[in-house]
Amino acid sequence: MANRKAGNYSFTFTILAFICWIVFTVTTVLDISIIYDWTSIFIGLFSGLAIFSAVEDMGRFKGLGYCFGTGCLVWVLADVIWAFNVHVLGESEIIYKITDNIYLIPDYFFLLALIVYAREIFTKVDYSRIFINTFIFSALAIVFGYRFALDYHEFGNRVTLELVELILYFFVSIFTLIMAAFIISQTGTKHSKSFYLVSIPLTIFSFLEIRYTYYLVINEEPENMYIDIAYMLFLVFYAGGLCRSDMKDVELSIKPLTGKRSNYVYWINGSMLFVLTMVLYIVKYFNSFMVFVMIISIMGYVIMCKTVQTNMLTEELLERQKSENARLEKMVEDKTRELREMNEYLEHISNTDALTGLYNRRYGMDYLAQLVKDGDNYPIALYSLDLNYFKPINDNYGHDMGDVVLKEVGHRLHHLGQDRCTAIRIGGDEFLVIFKNATNDLAINGIGDIICQKMDEPINASVITEENELKSQQFTISASIGVAVIPADTEEIEELYKMADEALYAIKHTHEKSAVLMYRDIESFLSEHKNNETDAAEKSDSEESDITEADVQIEKG
């Protein structure tokens, strides 16, 4: 909304500037000085306000807008002093002299705007090339202009302040003209309409300023009403062009010189300029001062070119160094990643049982020790498992089939459905399950029941024989499970493991299916199991006695 409002202001100011220019043109032709002198003030004022209103929409070209806007306002200042001197003070010669010098200041701002624009659209190296070439051409033009000025008797061979002012004025105009020509020659028609609405009037403006200097040198009146009308129209064009805000945000580049010659081209150019200078001095067209100026200019040209070339080489070396650093960093990153992956793989295989994918004994005991050390996972239940009926599988169906069974057992223990459980393979058909935060016996017995249920489910195993045949078999196995708890049963890990094993061997071969026994229940379980065995023996003896008595009765009969 703010940008749209600023755009409306800039457009309005541009229209007002154009209307004032029409009034200025008519009154100039009719020679109504009191009107056109004051109307010219409003043309510059509205043009400057229009440009400043559009600055925020210019993006990276804001500097361009500030330079043109300031130039227009300085022109307004000169017009105000001029009108005040003519219509109030009575045409003071001193004020005229001051005003003439102020009128030259906008030329510097317009040149600065062109430099800012070139700096934005070109790379640093390309901009430096354009600036250096513009400088040496301008210096050559200045020397010839100076020689032309000396041909008029009013200067003779003296370097006066007036001559310096004219030469400086001519230098700014010719520098602007040459730089504009370089920019257009290097970029073609890729610019926006805004650029041409500004650059074309600026180019004509520079030609007219050169003409103005020429007439001052030959001591003729440079002013006429058509030139004044054109000057004021150019201010309107600057406002109209910059208010469009459609400059393309692109980087344009000069085609670089290639081959070995590019390293010596500035030496060749400098040498040619030096030879030309000496020839003109020999034929007495250049005097000693002009030769001095040309030598200083040539030296400046060579030094600037050498500096640009050095900067180019430095930037190229920096880019190569950055590229090499990036390549090395990428290599280091890749090697670091490979090393990390290898370390992770080595750690994995060192901590994992290759057959079942469960943690191995070493890692399992370290993990248990860490849980005990942390102290945040108490109570911890350790389940010690030993498979029943597994040895006949290996003996009758081979170790390959036994490995398939062990893999399935490992898979079932790994997927108990409890995040607090960690399964470990000790070796052979022995396993451990660590259950942390085992808060009560109900939870401990629940995990034991889940393990028993998993172990009692039939296992379907298949292997490929040496004859490349698929051999399938279903097995029913079970597990004997002993459980010990820290800290209820012991505070030591080794004791915990032994207690779990003791409970395992106490219950082993006492059930056809999987069974679990806690260490604290061993005595009661053994006592009950012994009583059951005694009762079973007595019952068996009673049945045998009954059979014997029956046999005796049959014989007596």
Short mmCIF file of N, CA and C in Angstrom, two decimals, residues 143 146-147 150 156-159 277-278 280-294:
data_model
loop_
_atom_site.label_atom_id
_atom_site.label_comp_id
_atom_site.label_asym_id
_atom_site.label_seq_id
_atom_site.Cartn_x
_atom_site.Cartn_y
_atom_site.Cartn_z
N VAL A 143 43.27 16.55 -22.88
CA VAL A 143 44.52 17.13 -23.37
C VAL A 143 44.31 17.81 -24.72
N TYR A 146 42.35 20.92 -24.07
CA TYR A 146 43.23 21.94 -23.52
C TYR A 146 44.06 22.59 -24.63
N ARG A 147 44.57 21.72 -25.53
CA ARG A 147 45.36 22.26 -26.66
C ARG A 147 44.50 23.17 -27.53
N LEU A 150 44.11 26.56 -25.81
CA LEU A 150 45.31 27.39 -25.87
C LEU A 150 45.46 28.14 -27.19
N GLY A 156 46.34 32.32 -24.10
CA GLY A 156 47.76 32.27 -24.39
C GLY A 156 48.33 30.95 -23.91
N ASN A 157 49.45 31.01 -23.24
CA ASN A 157 50.06 29.81 -22.68
C ASN A 157 49.90 29.75 -21.15
N ARG A 158 49.03 30.62 -20.61
CA ARG A 158 48.83 30.65 -19.16
C ARG A 158 47.70 29.70 -18.76
N VAL A 159 47.88 29.07 -17.61
CA VAL A 159 46.84 28.22 -17.03
C VAL A 159 46.10 29.03 -15.99
N THR A 277 52.01 10.56 -27.77
CA THR A 277 52.32 11.78 -27.04
C THR A 277 53.66 12.36 -27.47
N MET A 278 54.66 11.51 -27.60
CA MET A 278 55.99 11.98 -27.99
C MET A 278 55.99 12.54 -29.42
N LEU A 280 53.44 13.91 -30.97
CA LEU A 280 52.76 15.21 -30.95
C LEU A 280 53.61 16.28 -30.28
N TYR A 281 54.45 15.86 -29.35
CA TYR A 281 55.36 16.82 -28.73
C TYR A 281 56.47 17.23 -29.70
N ILE A 282 56.96 16.25 -30.46
CA ILE A 282 58.03 16.54 -31.42
C ILE A 282 57.55 17.50 -32.50
N VAL A 283 56.32 17.30 -32.96
CA VAL A 283 55.77 18.18 -34.00
C VAL A 283 55.23 19.47 -33.41
N LYS A 284 55.49 19.67 -32.07
CA LYS A 284 55.14 20.89 -31.36
C LYS A 284 53.62 21.13 -31.27
N TYR A 285 52.83 20.05 -31.29
CA TYR A 285 51.39 20.20 -31.05
C TYR A 285 51.11 20.15 -29.55
N PHE A 286 51.88 19.33 -28.82
CA PHE A 286 51.79 19.28 -27.36
C PHE A 286 52.93 20.07 -26.76
N ASN A 287 52.63 20.80 -25.67
CA ASN A 287 53.70 21.44 -24.92
C ASN A 287 54.13 20.55 -23.76
N SER A 288 55.08 21.03 -22.97
CA SER A 288 55.63 20.22 -21.89
C SER A 288 54.57 19.86 -20.85
N PHE A 289 53.68 20.80 -20.52
CA PHE A 289 52.64 20.52 -19.54
C PHE A 289 51.69 19.43 -20.03
N MET A 290 51.34 19.47 -21.31
CA MET A 290 50.44 18.46 -21.88
C MET A 290 51.12 17.09 -21.88
N VAL A 291 52.43 17.08 -22.18
CA VAL A 291 53.16 15.81 -22.13
C VAL A 291 53.16 15.26 -20.71
N PHE A 292 53.37 16.17 -19.73
CA PHE A 292 53.37 15.74 -18.34
C PHE A 292 52.01 15.15 -17.95
N VAL A 293 50.94 15.81 -18.36
CA VAL A 293 49.59 15.31 -18.05
C VAL A 293 49.36 13.94 -18.69
N MET A 294 49.79 13.77 -19.96
CA MET A 294 49.60 12.50 -20.65
C MET A 294 50.41 11.39 -19.99
#
